[in-house]
Amino acid sequence: EAAYYLSEGYPPESIACRRLNKELVCDFYYSDVGLEELQINFFSGGAQVNLLGFRRSYGELASQLSRVKREYKRKAIEAASTAPTGEVGLTGGSR
């Protein structure tokens, strides 16, 4: 769907990732301007594309998606490494 929109000149405004049931899910966000007709064509089965242009759009989106996922994972690792461990008390020694 996203590759179809891009091949028709509608790139996503942003891509955001989130955790859902232990899986990483990414959402594409679009401006609503002009997208309704493309959505109707896509979901009614009437979408037609130039195959070469569609493949380029698909590759471009796959690259963007990989970059967004890497960034999300990098930030998650950073956040985990700076978060408190939850360990309380002293270690070692005897009473």
CSV table of C-alpha atoms in Angstrom, one decimal:
chain,number,residue,atom,x,y,z
A,1,GLU,CA,0.0,0.0,0.0
A,2,ALA,CA,2.7,2.5,1.0
A,3,ALA,CA,4.7,1.7,-2.2
A,4,TYR,CA,1.6,2.3,-4.3
A,5,TYR,CA,1.1,5.7,-2.7
A,6,LEU,CA,4.8,6.6,-3.2
A,7,SER,CA,4.8,5.5,-6.8
A,8,GLU,CA,1.8,7.8,-7.3
A,9,GLY,CA,3.7,10.8,-5.8
A,10,TYR,CA,2.6,10.6,-2.2
A,11,PRO,CA,5.5,9.9,0.1
A,12,PRO,CA,4.9,9.3,3.8
A,13,GLU,CA,5.3,12.4,6.0
A,14,SER,CA,6.8,10.2,8.7
A,15,ILE,CA,7.4,6.6,9.8
A,16,ALA,CA,7.2,5.7,13.4
A,17,CYS,CA,7.9,2.4,15.2
A,18,ARG,CA,6.4,1.0,18.4
A,19,ARG,CA,6.2,-2.2,20.3
A,20,LEU,CA,3.1,-4.3,20.1
A,21,ASN,CA,2.8,-7.7,21.7
A,22,LYS,CA,6.6,-8.0,21.7
A,23,GLU,CA,6.8,-7.2,18.0
A,24,LEU,CA,8.2,-4.1,16.4
A,25,VAL,CA,5.4,-2.5,14.3
A,26,CYS,CA,6.0,0.5,12.1
A,27,ASP,CA,3.3,2.9,10.9
A,28,PHE,CA,3.4,5.2,7.9
A,29,TYR,CA,1.8,8.6,8.3
A,30,TYR,CA,0.4,10.6,5.4
A,31,SER,CA,-1.2,14.0,4.9
A,32,ASP,CA,-4.8,13.5,3.9
A,33,VAL,CA,-4.6,15.9,0.9
A,34,GLY,CA,-5.3,13.9,-2.3
A,35,LEU,CA,-4.9,10.5,-0.8
A,36,GLU,CA,-8.6,9.5,-0.7
A,37,GLU,CA,-8.9,8.8,-4.4
A,38,LEU,CA,-5.7,6.6,-4.2
A,39,GLN,CA,-7.1,4.7,-1.2
A,40,ILE,CA,-10.4,4.0,-3.0
A,41,ASN,CA,-8.5,2.7,-6.1
A,42,PHE,CA,-6.2,0.6,-4.0
A,43,PHE,CA,-8.9,-1.0,-1.8
A,44,SER,CA,-11.3,-1.6,-4.6
A,45,GLY,CA,-8.7,-3.5,-6.6
A,46,GLY,CA,-8.4,-0.8,-9.3
A,47,ALA,CA,-4.8,0.3,-8.6
A,48,GLN,CA,-2.6,0.2,-11.6
A,49,VAL,CA,1.1,1.0,-11.5
A,50,ASN,CA,4.2,1.3,-13.7
A,51,LEU,CA,6.0,-1.8,-12.5
A,52,LEU,CA,9.5,-0.3,-12.7
A,53,GLY,CA,8.4,2.8,-10.8
A,54,PHE,CA,6.6,0.7,-8.2
A,55,ARG,CA,9.7,-1.5,-7.6
A,56,ARG,CA,11.8,1.7,-7.1
A,57,SER,CA,9.2,3.0,-4.6
A,58,TYR,CA,9.2,-0.3,-2.8
A,59,GLY,CA,13.0,-0.4,-2.5
A,60,GLU,CA,13.0,3.2,-1.3
A,61,LEU,CA,10.4,2.5,1.4
A,62,ALA,CA,12.2,-0.7,2.5
A,63,SER,CA,15.4,1.4,2.9
A,64,GLN,CA,13.6,4.1,4.9
A,65,LEU,CA,11.9,1.5,7.0
A,66,SER,CA,15.2,-0.3,7.8
A,67,ARG,CA,16.7,3.0,8.8
A,68,VAL,CA,13.8,3.9,11.1
A,69,LYS,CA,13.9,0.4,12.7
A,70,ARG,CA,17.7,0.7,13.4
A,71,GLU,CA,17.2,4.1,15.0
A,72,TYR,CA,14.3,2.8,17.1
A,73,LYS,CA,16.4,-0.1,18.3
A,74,ARG,CA,19.4,2.1,19.0
A,75,LYS,CA,17.4,4.4,21.1
A,76,ALA,CA,15.8,1.5,23.0
A,77,ILE,CA,19.3,0.1,23.8
A,78,GLU,CA,20.4,3.6,24.9
A,79,ALA,CA,17.4,4.0,27.2
A,80,ALA,CA,17.9,0.5,28.7
A,81,SER,CA,21.5,1.2,29.4
A,82,THR,CA,20.8,4.5,31.2
A,83,ALA,CA,17.8,3.2,33.2
A,84,PRO,CA,18.2,2.2,36.8
A,85,THR,CA,18.7,-1.5,37.2
A,86,GLY,CA,16.3,-1.9,40.1
A,87,GLU,CA,18.9,-3.4,42.4
A,88,VAL,CA,18.8,-2.1,45.9
A,89,GLY,CA,21.3,-2.6,48.7
A,90,LEU,CA,24.9,-3.4,49.1
A,91,THR,CA,26.8,-6.4,47.7
A,92,GLY,CA,29.5,-8.4,49.4
A,93,GLY,CA,30.7,-8.2,53.0
A,94,SER,CA,29.2,-10.0,56.0
A,95,ARG,CA,27.0,-9.0,58.9
